[in-house]
Amino acid sequence: MATPVLAIIVPCYNEVETFKYTVETLSAILNEQVEKGHISADSYMLFVDDGSADDTWNLISGVSSVQPRVRGLRLSRNFGHQYAVMAGIDAARTSCDISISIDADLQQDPRAISDFVGCYKNGAEVVFGVRRARETDGFFKKFTASGFYSLMKWMGAEVIPDHADYRLLSKRAMDTLMLFEEPHLFLRGLCPMLGFNCAPCLASRVTLSNSMYLNAVMARLNTR
């Protein structure tokens, strides 16, 4: 198998506070994986600005102009997390062999990226980042998470328990995903339906900062 070109897709919404740390952390991981020969030197990060109201796009644009492994995509408005991930996949799939989507706050442990690539080299075309444990979750969060997965199963949706949107897709999986024309995207439900060899990959949850997407959603709910 040829050394794959990896695109790390990072949806961003008002990420000024986390952006510098995210770029530095992912750059170090990319450099390490390139040095070890696990991925191609042409691998890169694609930051998708999902209509941020702060200076996120200017930061992306500035860094991408001086760092060849940083690229940016700016959406015309705030479409939402799932659509930002999908736009990133669509933009990257012609210039990479595999993509890994990860949230900008890096609460999904980015150190697992090397394990994702290992799963791909062992034959998996879809790799799901599965949360290792929920010791830090309170009773309410554990209860609602369990209820969510039970509801999805009852509705007939194939959803991987304790998996968010931290996943690897091969080029073939990315191309197939683009054939779906769902008006309301739910990637956790679509990706298991792609029909390719799948593998779970355990990843810890790292509490580094508050999720900007979660804050935005909660703010909208509180105003209703």
PDB file of C-alpha atoms in Angstrom:
ATOM      1  CA  MET A   1       0.000   0.000   0.000  1.00  0.00           C
ATOM      2  CA  ALA A   2       1.302   3.450  -0.960  1.00  0.00           C
ATOM      3  CA  THR A   3       1.846   5.976   1.809  1.00  0.00           C
ATOM      4  CA  PRO A   4      -1.541   7.756   2.057  1.00  0.00           C
ATOM      5  CA  VAL A   5      -2.137  11.480   1.883  1.00  0.00           C
ATOM      6  CA  LEU A   6      -4.109  12.413   5.004  1.00  0.00           C
ATOM      7  CA  ALA A   7      -6.428  15.406   5.283  1.00  0.00           C
ATOM      8  CA  ILE A   8      -7.436  16.315   8.831  1.00  0.00           C
ATOM      9  CA  ILE A   9     -10.777  18.105   8.578  1.00  0.00           C
ATOM     10  CA  VAL A  10     -11.492  20.542  11.391  1.00  0.00           C
ATOM     11  CA  PRO A  11     -14.912  22.282  11.489  1.00  0.00           C
ATOM     12  CA  CYS A  12     -14.629  25.649  13.228  1.00  0.00           C
ATOM     13  CA  TYR A  13     -17.175  27.972  14.767  1.00  0.00           C
ATOM     14  CA  ASN A  14     -15.863  30.917  16.806  1.00  0.00           C
ATOM     15  CA  GLU A  15     -12.629  29.126  17.634  1.00  0.00           C
ATOM     16  CA  VAL A  16     -10.306  32.073  18.251  1.00  0.00           C
ATOM     17  CA  GLU A  17      -9.444  30.856  21.754  1.00  0.00           C
ATOM     18  CA  THR A  18      -8.497  27.333  20.638  1.00  0.00           C
ATOM     19  CA  PHE A  19      -7.127  27.873  17.129  1.00  0.00           C
ATOM     20  CA  LYS A  20      -3.442  28.406  17.913  1.00  0.00           C
ATOM     21  CA  TYR A  21      -3.293  25.367  20.174  1.00  0.00           C
ATOM     22  CA  THR A  22      -5.167  23.238  17.641  1.00  0.00           C
ATOM     23  CA  VAL A  23      -2.826  24.162  14.780  1.00  0.00           C
ATOM     24  CA  GLU A  24       0.272  23.512  16.869  1.00  0.00           C
ATOM     25  CA  THR A  25      -1.002  20.172  18.179  1.00  0.00           C
ATOM     26  CA  LEU A  26      -2.170  18.814  14.831  1.00  0.00           C
ATOM     27  CA  SER A  27       0.973  20.083  13.074  1.00  0.00           C
ATOM     28  CA  ALA A  28       3.124  18.157  15.548  1.00  0.00           C
ATOM     29  CA  ILE A  29       1.083  14.995  14.974  1.00  0.00           C
ATOM     30  CA  LEU A  30       1.271  15.351  11.191  1.00  0.00           C
ATOM     31  CA  ASN A  31       5.030  15.930  11.313  1.00  0.00           C
ATOM     32  CA  GLU A  32       5.529  12.890  13.530  1.00  0.00           C
ATOM     33  CA  GLN A  33       3.442  10.648  11.288  1.00  0.00           C
ATOM     34  CA  VAL A  34       5.285  11.875   8.180  1.00  0.00           C
ATOM     35  CA  GLU A  35       8.671  11.277   9.815  1.00  0.00           C
ATOM     36  CA  LYS A  36       7.640   7.740  10.740  1.00  0.00           C
ATOM     37  CA  GLY A  37       6.556   7.108   7.151  1.00  0.00           C
ATOM     38  CA  HIS A  38       2.942   6.449   8.113  1.00  0.00           C
ATOM     39  CA  ILE A  39       1.499   9.218   5.927  1.00  0.00           C
ATOM     40  CA  SER A  40       2.643  11.241   2.933  1.00  0.00           C
ATOM     41  CA  ALA A  41       4.491  14.550   3.273  1.00  0.00           C
ATOM     42  CA  ASP A  42       1.633  16.023   1.219  1.00  0.00           C
ATOM     43  CA  SER A  43      -0.776  15.511   4.143  1.00  0.00           C
ATOM     44  CA  TYR A  44      -2.501  18.598   5.511  1.00  0.00           C
ATOM     45  CA  MET A  45      -5.134  20.137   7.776  1.00  0.00           C
ATOM     46  CA  LEU A  46      -8.310  21.686   6.355  1.00  0.00           C
ATOM     47  CA  PHE A  47     -10.027  24.160   8.679  1.00  0.00           C
ATOM     48  CA  VAL A  48     -13.643  24.775   7.700  1.00  0.00           C
ATOM     49  CA  ASP A  49     -14.977  28.082   9.010  1.00  0.00           C
ATOM     50  CA  ASP A  50     -18.692  27.560   9.586  1.00  0.00           C
ATOM     51  CA  GLY A  51     -19.750  31.213   9.480  1.00  0.00           C
ATOM     52  CA  SER A  52     -17.854  32.299  12.593  1.00  0.00           C
ATOM     53  CA  ALA A  53     -18.773  35.676  14.056  1.00  0.00           C
ATOM     54  CA  ASP A  54     -15.306  36.238  15.519  1.00  0.00           C
ATOM     55  CA  ASP A  55     -11.824  36.411  13.943  1.00  0.00           C
ATOM     56  CA  THR A  56     -11.553  32.679  13.208  1.00  0.00           C
ATOM     57  CA  TRP A  57     -11.400  33.034   9.432  1.00  0.00           C
ATOM     58  CA  ASN A  58      -8.691  35.697   9.563  1.00  0.00           C
ATOM     59  CA  LEU A  59      -6.606  33.353  11.713  1.00  0.00           C
ATOM     60  CA  ILE A  60      -7.146  30.459   9.290  1.00  0.00           C
ATOM     61  CA  SER A  61      -6.339  32.647   6.309  1.00  0.00           C
ATOM     62  CA  GLY A  62      -3.225  34.072   7.943  1.00  0.00           C
ATOM     63  CA  VAL A  63      -1.754  30.721   8.991  1.00  0.00           C
ATOM     64  CA  SER A  64      -2.589  29.040   5.676  1.00  0.00           C
ATOM     65  CA  SER A  65      -0.635  31.735   3.826  1.00  0.00           C
ATOM     66  CA  VAL A  66       2.602  30.797   5.611  1.00  0.00           C
ATOM     67  CA  GLN A  67       2.141  27.107   6.511  1.00  0.00           C
ATOM     68  CA  PRO A  68       1.720  24.793   3.494  1.00  0.00           C
ATOM     69  CA  ARG A  69       0.093  22.084   5.623  1.00  0.00           C
ATOM     70  CA  VAL A  70      -2.740  24.398   6.668  1.00  0.00           C
ATOM     71  CA  ARG A  71      -5.641  25.043   4.298  1.00  0.00           C
ATOM     72  CA  GLY A  72      -8.898  26.881   4.807  1.00  0.00           C
ATOM     73  CA  LEU A  73     -12.466  26.711   3.555  1.00  0.00           C
ATOM     74  CA  ARG A  74     -14.954  29.457   4.412  1.00  0.00           C
ATOM     75  CA  LEU A  75     -18.685  28.776   4.312  1.00  0.00           C
ATOM     76  CA  SER A  76     -20.983  31.650   3.386  1.00  0.00           C
ATOM     77  CA  ARG A  77     -22.862  31.418   6.692  1.00  0.00           C
ATOM     78  CA  ASN A  78     -23.326  29.182   9.721  1.00  0.00           C
ATOM     79  CA  PHE A  79     -24.749  25.911   8.344  1.00  0.00           C
ATOM     80  CA  GLY A  80     -24.023  23.769  11.395  1.00  0.00           C
ATOM     81  CA  HIS A  81     -21.409  21.240  12.434  1.00  0.00           C
ATOM     82  CA  GLN A  82     -22.537  18.332  10.230  1.00  0.00           C
ATOM     83  CA  TYR A  83     -22.632  20.444   7.089  1.00  0.00           C
ATOM     84  CA  ALA A  84     -19.205  21.917   7.863  1.00  0.00           C
ATOM     85  CA  VAL A  85     -17.757  18.408   8.179  1.00  0.00           C
ATOM     86  CA  MET A  86     -19.472  17.348   4.942  1.00  0.00           C
ATOM     87  CA  ALA A  87     -18.183  20.435   3.101  1.00  0.00           C
ATOM     88  CA  GLY A  88     -14.673  19.669   4.298  1.00  0.00           C
ATOM     89  CA  ILE A  89     -14.891  16.071   3.118  1.00  0.00           C
ATOM     90  CA  ASP A  90     -16.193  17.181  -0.273  1.00  0.00           C
ATOM     91  CA  ALA A  91     -13.402  19.741  -0.646  1.00  0.00           C
ATOM     92  CA  ALA A  92     -10.640  17.364   0.458  1.00  0.00           C
ATOM     93  CA  ARG A  93     -11.590  14.110  -1.249  1.00  0.00           C
ATOM     94  CA  THR A  94      -9.924  14.977  -4.579  1.00  0.00           C
ATOM     95  CA  SER A  95      -6.562  15.755  -2.945  1.00  0.00           C
ATOM     96  CA  CYS A  96      -6.221  13.052  -0.284  1.00  0.00           C
ATOM     97  CA  ASP A  97      -6.428   9.287   0.159  1.00  0.00           C
ATOM     98  CA  ILE A  98      -7.948   9.385   3.643  1.00  0.00           C
ATOM     99  CA  SER A  99      -9.598  12.030   5.802  1.00  0.00           C
ATOM    100  CA  ILE A 100     -10.018  12.280   9.549  1.00  0.00           C
ATOM    101  CA  SER A 101     -12.604  14.667  10.990  1.00  0.00           C
ATOM    102  CA  ILE A 102     -12.034  16.044  14.474  1.00  0.00           C
ATOM    103  CA  ASP A 103     -13.559  18.902  16.467  1.00  0.00           C
ATOM    104  CA  ALA A 104     -11.521  22.086  16.813  1.00  0.00           C
ATOM    105  CA  ASP A 105     -11.351  21.925  20.619  1.00  0.00           C
ATOM    106  CA  LEU A 106      -9.484  18.588  20.369  1.00  0.00           C
ATOM    107  CA  GLN A 107     -11.492  17.034  23.167  1.00  0.00           C
ATOM    108  CA  GLN A 108     -11.415  13.936  20.960  1.00  0.00           C
ATOM    109  CA  ASP A 109      -7.861  12.825  21.693  1.00  0.00           C
ATOM    110  CA  PRO A 110      -5.802  13.618  18.560  1.00  0.00           C
ATOM    111  CA  ARG A 111      -3.108  11.144  19.629  1.00  0.00           C
ATOM    112  CA  ALA A 112      -5.424   8.408  18.334  1.00  0.00           C
ATOM    113  CA  ILE A 113      -4.859   9.616  14.761  1.00  0.00           C
ATOM    114  CA  SER A 114      -1.900   7.246  14.401  1.00  0.00           C
ATOM    115  CA  ASP A 115      -4.146   4.343  15.448  1.00  0.00           C
ATOM    116  CA  PHE A 116      -6.750   5.408  12.879  1.00  0.00           C
ATOM    117  CA  VAL A 117      -4.122   5.293  10.145  1.00  0.00           C
ATOM    118  CA  GLY A 118      -3.005   1.881  11.390  1.00  0.00           C
ATOM    119  CA  CYS A 119      -6.569   0.560  11.126  1.00  0.00           C
ATOM    120  CA  TYR A 120      -6.770   1.897   7.571  1.00  0.00           C
ATOM    121  CA  LYS A 121      -3.549   0.151   6.614  1.00  0.00           C
ATOM    122  CA  ASN A 122      -4.985  -3.046   8.054  1.00  0.00           C
ATOM    123  CA  GLY A 123      -7.941  -2.849   5.672  1.00  0.00           C
ATOM    124  CA  ALA A 124     -10.567  -0.606   7.282  1.00  0.00           C
ATOM    125  CA  GLU A 125     -12.081   2.074   5.046  1.00  0.00           C
ATOM    126  CA  VAL A 126     -14.185   3.612   7.822  1.00  0.00           C
ATOM    127  CA  VAL A 127     -12.671   3.975  11.299  1.00  0.00           C
ATOM    128  CA  PHE A 128     -14.874   5.164  14.156  1.00  0.00           C
ATOM    129  CA  GLY A 129     -13.309   6.944  17.098  1.00  0.00           C
ATOM    130  CA  VAL A 130     -15.055   5.386  20.103  1.00  0.00           C
ATOM    131  CA  ARG A 131     -14.836   7.010  23.489  1.00  0.00           C
ATOM    132  CA  ARG A 132     -12.734   4.873  25.791  1.00  0.00           C
ATOM    133  CA  ALA A 133     -14.677   5.522  29.021  1.00  0.00           C
ATOM    134  CA  ARG A 134     -17.259   7.825  30.595  1.00  0.00           C
ATOM    135  CA  GLU A 135     -15.847   8.129  34.134  1.00  0.00           C
ATOM    136  CA  THR A 136     -15.926  11.925  33.970  1.00  0.00           C
ATOM    137  CA  ASP A 137     -19.600  12.070  32.947  1.00  0.00           C
ATOM    138  CA  GLY A 138     -22.256  12.734  35.525  1.00  0.00           C
ATOM    139  CA  PHE A 139     -25.351  10.595  35.990  1.00  0.00           C
ATOM    140  CA  PHE A 140     -27.551  12.799  33.802  1.00  0.00           C
ATOM    141  CA  LYS A 141     -25.147  12.738  30.849  1.00  0.00           C
ATOM    142  CA  LYS A 142     -24.700   8.967  31.097  1.00  0.00           C
ATOM    143  CA  PHE A 143     -28.473   8.497  31.343  1.00  0.00           C
ATOM    144  CA  THR A 144     -29.263  10.701  28.341  1.00  0.00           C
ATOM    145  CA  ALA A 145     -26.489   9.100  26.259  1.00  0.00           C
ATOM    146  CA  SER A 146     -27.854   5.657  26.988  1.00  0.00           C
ATOM    147  CA  GLY A 147     -31.366   6.828  26.133  1.00  0.00           C
ATOM    148  CA  PHE A 148     -30.176   8.321  22.849  1.00  0.00           C
ATOM    149  CA  TYR A 149     -28.568   5.096  21.649  1.00  0.00           C
ATOM    150  CA  SER A 150     -31.603   3.079  22.729  1.00  0.00           C
ATOM    151  CA  LEU A 151     -33.868   5.423  20.782  1.00  0.00           C
ATOM    152  CA  MET A 152     -31.671   5.230  17.672  1.00  0.00           C
ATOM    153  CA  LYS A 153     -31.705   1.431  17.830  1.00  0.00           C
ATOM    154  CA  TRP A 154     -35.487   1.400  18.239  1.00  0.00           C
ATOM    155  CA  MET A 155     -35.811   3.653  15.179  1.00  0.00           C
ATOM    156  CA  GLY A 156     -33.664   1.271  13.148  1.00  0.00           C
ATOM    157  CA  ALA A 157     -30.661   3.585  12.855  1.00  0.00           C
ATOM    158  CA  GLU A 158     -27.242   1.941  12.942  1.00  0.00           C
ATOM    159  CA  VAL A 159     -25.314   4.227  15.295  1.00  0.00           C
ATOM    160  CA  ILE A 160     -21.982   3.289  16.884  1.00  0.00           C
ATOM    161  CA  PRO A 161     -22.256   3.759  20.686  1.00  0.00           C
ATOM    162  CA  ASP A 162     -19.946   6.393  22.190  1.00  0.00           C
ATOM    163  CA  HIS A 163     -18.874   7.607  18.737  1.00  0.00           C
ATOM    164  CA  ALA A 164     -19.207  11.281  17.835  1.00  0.00           C
ATOM    165  CA  ASP A 165     -17.768  12.675  14.597  1.00  0.00           C
ATOM    166  CA  TYR A 166     -14.177  11.579  15.071  1.00  0.00           C
ATOM    167  CA  ARG A 167     -13.664   9.211  12.147  1.00  0.00           C
ATOM    168  CA  LEU A 168     -11.473   8.212   9.252  1.00  0.00           C
ATOM    169  CA  LEU A 169     -12.854   7.738   5.761  1.00  0.00           C
ATOM    170  CA  SER A 170     -11.038   6.297   2.769  1.00  0.00           C
ATOM    171  CA  LYS A 171     -11.304   8.014  -0.593  1.00  0.00           C
ATOM    172  CA  ARG A 172     -13.831   5.428  -1.724  1.00  0.00           C
ATOM    173  CA  ALA A 173     -15.895   5.991   1.431  1.00  0.00           C
ATOM    174  CA  MET A 174     -15.765   9.772   0.951  1.00  0.00           C
ATOM    175  CA  ASP A 175     -16.904   9.491  -2.660  1.00  0.00           C
ATOM    176  CA  THR A 176     -19.761   7.176  -1.678  1.00  0.00           C
ATOM    177  CA  LEU A 177     -20.843   9.475   1.165  1.00  0.00           C
ATOM    178  CA  MET A 178     -21.270  12.292  -1.349  1.00  0.00           C
ATOM    179  CA  LEU A 179     -23.911  10.238  -3.166  1.00  0.00           C
ATOM    180  CA  PHE A 180     -26.323  10.655  -0.258  1.00  0.00           C
ATOM    181  CA  GLU A 181     -28.756  13.548  -0.660  1.00  0.00           C
ATOM    182  CA  GLU A 182     -30.079  13.737   2.887  1.00  0.00           C
ATOM    183  CA  PRO A 183     -31.775  17.102   3.629  1.00  0.00           C
ATOM    184  CA  HIS A 184     -30.910  16.756   7.325  1.00  0.00           C
ATOM    185  CA  LEU A 185     -27.403  15.408   7.800  1.00  0.00           C
ATOM    186  CA  PHE A 186     -26.618  12.937  10.560  1.00  0.00           C
ATOM    187  CA  LEU A 187     -23.191  11.564   9.711  1.00  0.00           C
ATOM    188  CA  ARG A 188     -23.119   9.159  12.648  1.00  0.00           C
ATOM    189  CA  GLY A 189     -26.068   7.422  11.025  1.00  0.00           C
ATOM    190  CA  LEU A 190     -24.898   7.650   7.409  1.00  0.00           C
ATOM    191  CA  CYS A 191     -21.300   6.460   7.726  1.00  0.00           C
ATOM    192  CA  PRO A 192     -22.117   2.972   9.082  1.00  0.00           C
ATOM    193  CA  MET A 193     -24.370   2.551   6.015  1.00  0.00           C
ATOM    194  CA  LEU A 194     -21.583   3.041   3.468  1.00  0.00           C
ATOM    195  CA  GLY A 195     -21.001  -0.700   3.199  1.00  0.00           C
ATOM    196  CA  PHE A 196     -17.216  -0.738   3.543  1.00  0.00           C
ATOM    197  CA  ASN A 197     -15.011  -2.508   6.057  1.00  0.00           C
ATOM    198  CA  CYS A 198     -15.329  -0.663   9.377  1.00  0.00           C
ATOM    199  CA  ALA A 199     -13.255  -0.697  12.546  1.00  0.00           C
ATOM    200  CA  PRO A 200     -13.632   0.945  15.965  1.00  0.00           C
ATOM    201  CA  CYS A 201     -10.690   2.744  17.498  1.00  0.00           C
ATOM    202  CA  LEU A 202     -10.639   3.650  21.185  1.00  0.00           C
ATOM    203  CA  ALA A 203      -9.903   7.287  21.992  1.00  0.00           C
ATOM    204  CA  SER A 204      -9.856   9.106  25.295  1.00  0.00           C
ATOM    205  CA  ARG A 205     -11.754  12.326  25.883  1.00  0.00           C
ATOM    206  CA  VAL A 206      -9.497  15.248  26.741  1.00  0.00           C
ATOM    207  CA  THR A 207     -10.979  18.240  28.568  1.00  0.00           C
ATOM    208  CA  LEU A 208      -9.019  21.155  27.142  1.00  0.00           C
ATOM    209  CA  SER A 209     -11.678  23.796  26.637  1.00  0.00           C
ATOM    210  CA  ASN A 210     -15.401  24.210  26.295  1.00  0.00           C
ATOM    211  CA  SER A 211     -16.779  23.185  22.928  1.00  0.00           C
ATOM    212  CA  MET A 212     -17.732  26.275  20.931  1.00  0.00           C
ATOM    213  CA  TYR A 213     -20.394  24.321  19.069  1.00  0.00           C
ATOM    214  CA  LEU A 214     -21.954  23.124  22.313  1.00  0.00           C
ATOM    215  CA  ASN A 215     -21.941  26.652  23.717  1.00  0.00           C
ATOM    216  CA  ALA A 216     -23.625  27.973  20.587  1.00  0.00           C
ATOM    217  CA  VAL A 217     -26.315  25.300  20.675  1.00  0.00           C
ATOM    218  CA  MET A 218     -27.016  25.871  24.363  1.00  0.00           C
ATOM    219  CA  ALA A 219     -27.224  29.620  23.817  1.00  0.00           C
ATOM    220  CA  ARG A 220     -29.825  29.131  21.088  1.00  0.00           C
ATOM    221  CA  LEU A 221     -31.831  26.780  23.273  1.00  0.00           C
ATOM    222  CA  ASN A 222     -31.766  29.231  26.172  1.00  0.00           C
ATOM    223  CA  THR A 223     -33.223  31.993  24.023  1.00  0.00           C
ATOM    224  CA  ARG A 224     -36.253  29.949  22.990  1.00  0.00           C
TER     225      ARG A 224
END
